[in-house]
């Protein structure tokens, strides 16, 4: 019997290329959505020295016994990203489905990348499928990590 290895990586989620404002979001609307969707989130704001802007740091439980830490930067009208730190495909998949189905205005507005892909020279984010269950998305993210885990 083989067991799947839980590869950990940073995952980043973005709006479509050239449409940085497609989510029609702000840090305040993201914070409100996180507070409404997840029990007892930990949320804070800080000034990012890297991006020279205020970012939102959060820790949430997107599914029972799955916790993710993330950072979001959203400035209107044309810039947005959400990064999950040191997440498995299952953790990132649970968050990605919530992001796609509950936060962005339509499901075809999410792209993703991982630190493993970027470390291997793949800097172009991939589109997150507009449909599919949490298991489908987790499987996609798992295959993505396995393709770059050398």
PDB file of C-alpha atoms in Angstrom, residues 7-14 82-88 92 112-123 125 141 144-145 148-150:
ATOM      1  CA  UNK A   7       4.166  18.211  -0.060  1.00  0.00           C
ATOM      2  CA  UNK A   8       4.105  21.681   1.476  1.00  0.00           C
ATOM      3  CA  UNK A   9       4.546  24.862  -0.509  1.00  0.00           C
ATOM      4  CA  UNK A  10       3.414  28.437  -0.658  1.00  0.00           C
ATOM      5  CA  UNK A  11       0.394  28.914  -2.923  1.00  0.00           C
ATOM      6  CA  UNK A  12      -0.536  32.230  -4.489  1.00  0.00           C
ATOM      7  CA  UNK A  13      -3.926  33.104  -5.944  1.00  0.00           C
ATOM      8  CA  UNK A  14      -4.411  35.926  -8.432  1.00  0.00           C
ATOM      9  CA  UNK A  82      -3.586  36.049  -1.709  1.00  0.00           C
ATOM     10  CA  UNK A  83      -0.741  33.806  -0.592  1.00  0.00           C
ATOM     11  CA  UNK A  84      -1.008  30.749   1.651  1.00  0.00           C
ATOM     12  CA  UNK A  85       2.162  29.864   3.522  1.00  0.00           C
ATOM     13  CA  UNK A  86       3.497  26.317   3.877  1.00  0.00           C
ATOM     14  CA  UNK A  87       0.245  24.645   2.804  1.00  0.00           C
ATOM     15  CA  UNK A  88      -0.533  21.157   1.552  1.00  0.00           C
ATOM     16  CA  UNK A  92      -4.863  25.029  -0.352  1.00  0.00           C
ATOM     17  CA  UNK A 112      -2.804  29.968  -8.903  1.00  0.00           C
ATOM     18  CA  UNK A 113       0.921  29.388  -8.638  1.00  0.00           C
ATOM     19  CA  UNK A 114       3.175  27.680  -6.116  1.00  0.00           C
ATOM     20  CA  UNK A 115       6.599  28.341  -4.717  1.00  0.00           C
ATOM     21  CA  UNK A 116       7.736  24.958  -6.078  1.00  0.00           C
ATOM     22  CA  UNK A 117       6.712  25.892  -9.614  1.00  0.00           C
ATOM     23  CA  UNK A 118       8.381  29.292  -9.348  1.00  0.00           C
ATOM     24  CA  UNK A 119      11.577  27.744  -7.972  1.00  0.00           C
ATOM     25  CA  UNK A 120      11.610  25.536 -11.071  1.00  0.00           C
ATOM     26  CA  UNK A 121      11.247  28.473 -13.465  1.00  0.00           C
ATOM     27  CA  UNK A 122       7.469  28.356 -14.020  1.00  0.00           C
ATOM     28  CA  UNK A 123       6.333  31.903 -13.266  1.00  0.00           C
ATOM     29  CA  UNK A 125       0.048  31.190 -12.902  1.00  0.00           C
ATOM     30  CA  UNK A 141      -3.034  21.088  -6.757  1.00  0.00           C
ATOM     31  CA  UNK A 144       0.807  20.470  -9.715  1.00  0.00           C
ATOM     32  CA  UNK A 145       3.113  20.078  -6.694  1.00  0.00           C
ATOM     33  CA  UNK A 148       7.627  20.370  -9.619  1.00  0.00           C
ATOM     34  CA  UNK A 149       8.840  18.413  -6.573  1.00  0.00           C
ATOM     35  CA  UNK A 150      12.294  17.312  -7.763  1.00  0.00           C
TER      36      UNK A 150
END
